[in-house]
Coordinates of C-alpha atoms in Angstrom, one line a residue:
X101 CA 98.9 123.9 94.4
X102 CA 98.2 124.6 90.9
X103 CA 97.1 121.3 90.0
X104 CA 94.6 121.1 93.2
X105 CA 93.7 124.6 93.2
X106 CA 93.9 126.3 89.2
X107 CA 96.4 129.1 88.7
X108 CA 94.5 131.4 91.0
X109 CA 95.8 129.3 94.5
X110 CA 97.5 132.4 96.3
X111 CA 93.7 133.9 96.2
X112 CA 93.2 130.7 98.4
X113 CA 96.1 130.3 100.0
X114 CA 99.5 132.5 100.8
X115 CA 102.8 131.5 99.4
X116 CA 103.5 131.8 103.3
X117 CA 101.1 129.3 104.7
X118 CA 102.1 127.2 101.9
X119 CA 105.9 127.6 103.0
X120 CA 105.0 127.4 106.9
X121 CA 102.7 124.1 106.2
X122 CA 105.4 122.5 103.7
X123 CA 108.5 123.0 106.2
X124 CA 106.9 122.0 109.4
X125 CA 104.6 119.2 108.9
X126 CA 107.1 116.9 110.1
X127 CA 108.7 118.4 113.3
X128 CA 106.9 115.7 115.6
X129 CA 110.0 113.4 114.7
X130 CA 112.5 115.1 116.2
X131 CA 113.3 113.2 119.0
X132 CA 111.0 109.9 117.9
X133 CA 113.9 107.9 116.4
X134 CA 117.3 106.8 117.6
X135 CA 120.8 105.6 116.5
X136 CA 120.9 101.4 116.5
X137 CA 122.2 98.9 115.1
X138 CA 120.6 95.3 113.5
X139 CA 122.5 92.5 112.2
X140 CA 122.3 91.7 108.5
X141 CA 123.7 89.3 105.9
X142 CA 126.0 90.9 103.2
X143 CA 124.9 90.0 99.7
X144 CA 128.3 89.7 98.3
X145 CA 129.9 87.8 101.2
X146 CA 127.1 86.2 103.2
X147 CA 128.7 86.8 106.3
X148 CA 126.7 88.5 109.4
X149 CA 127.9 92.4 109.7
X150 CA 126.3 95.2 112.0
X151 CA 124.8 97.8 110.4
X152 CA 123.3 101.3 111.7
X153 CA 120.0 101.6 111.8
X154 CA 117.6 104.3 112.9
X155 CA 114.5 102.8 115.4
X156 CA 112.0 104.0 117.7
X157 CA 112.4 105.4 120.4
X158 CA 110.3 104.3 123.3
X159 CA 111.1 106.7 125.5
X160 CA 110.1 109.4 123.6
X161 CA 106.1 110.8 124.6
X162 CA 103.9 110.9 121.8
X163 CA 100.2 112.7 121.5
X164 CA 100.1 111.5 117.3
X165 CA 102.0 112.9 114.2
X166 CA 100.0 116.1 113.7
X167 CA 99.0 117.1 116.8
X168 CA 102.4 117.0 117.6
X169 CA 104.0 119.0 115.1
X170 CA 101.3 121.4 115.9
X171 CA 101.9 122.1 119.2
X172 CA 105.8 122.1 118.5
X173 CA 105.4 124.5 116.1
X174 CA 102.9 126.6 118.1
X175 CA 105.6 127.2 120.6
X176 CA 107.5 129.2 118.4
X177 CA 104.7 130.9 115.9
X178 CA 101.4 131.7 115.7
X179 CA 99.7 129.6 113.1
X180 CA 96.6 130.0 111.3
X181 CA 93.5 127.6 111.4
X182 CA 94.2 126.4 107.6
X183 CA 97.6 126.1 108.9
X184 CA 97.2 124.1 111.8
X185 CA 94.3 121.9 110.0
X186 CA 96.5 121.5 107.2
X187 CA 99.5 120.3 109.5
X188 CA 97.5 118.0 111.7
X189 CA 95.7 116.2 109.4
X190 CA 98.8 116.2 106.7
X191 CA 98.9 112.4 106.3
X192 CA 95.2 112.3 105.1
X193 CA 93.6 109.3 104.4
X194 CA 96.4 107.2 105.6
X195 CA 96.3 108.4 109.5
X196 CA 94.3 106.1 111.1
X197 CA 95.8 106.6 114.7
X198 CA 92.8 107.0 117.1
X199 CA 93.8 110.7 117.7
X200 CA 92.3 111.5 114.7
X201 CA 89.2 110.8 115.4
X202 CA 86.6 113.1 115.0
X203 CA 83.2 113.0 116.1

């Protein structure tokens, strides 16, 4: 924050809200991934051997990464509108679902 914002951040921004935003960006993947497993070749051996692997799952419902964890989160605590606009639009740039649209 310091970098972004100079030494005077928590004039911007409460060490709270930074705390809240930090720990719950990412509670939209609870539930999105599952247990599997995938075949692949060991490098020592080259034999074929089953390994775990975490994948989607499909039957989980979706409505995008931040609006998600949003919503999750909103079940539990009232957030603040830096706090949900930082949460929702946490991946940046680099979100280019079509629920991130504005306009």
């Amino acid at each position: 924050m310091q970098f972004i914002y100079g030494p005077d951040w928590e004039k911007r921004y409460s060490l709270e809200t930074i705390t809240i935003v930090s720990l719950f960006h990412d509670l939209c993947k609870i539930g999105r991934y599952k247990s599997g497993t995938r075949n692949v070749k060991d490098a020592t051996t080259g034999e074929w051997v089953e390994k775990v692997v975490y994948e989607y799952n499909p039957d989980y419902i979706t409505m995008g990464h931040g609006a998600k964890s949003v919503i999750t989160i909103m079940d539990f605590m009232a957030l603040s509108e830096s706090e949900k606009s930082a949460i929702y639009w946490h991946m940046g740039p680099y979100d280019l679902g079509t629920y991130n649209s504005v306009g």
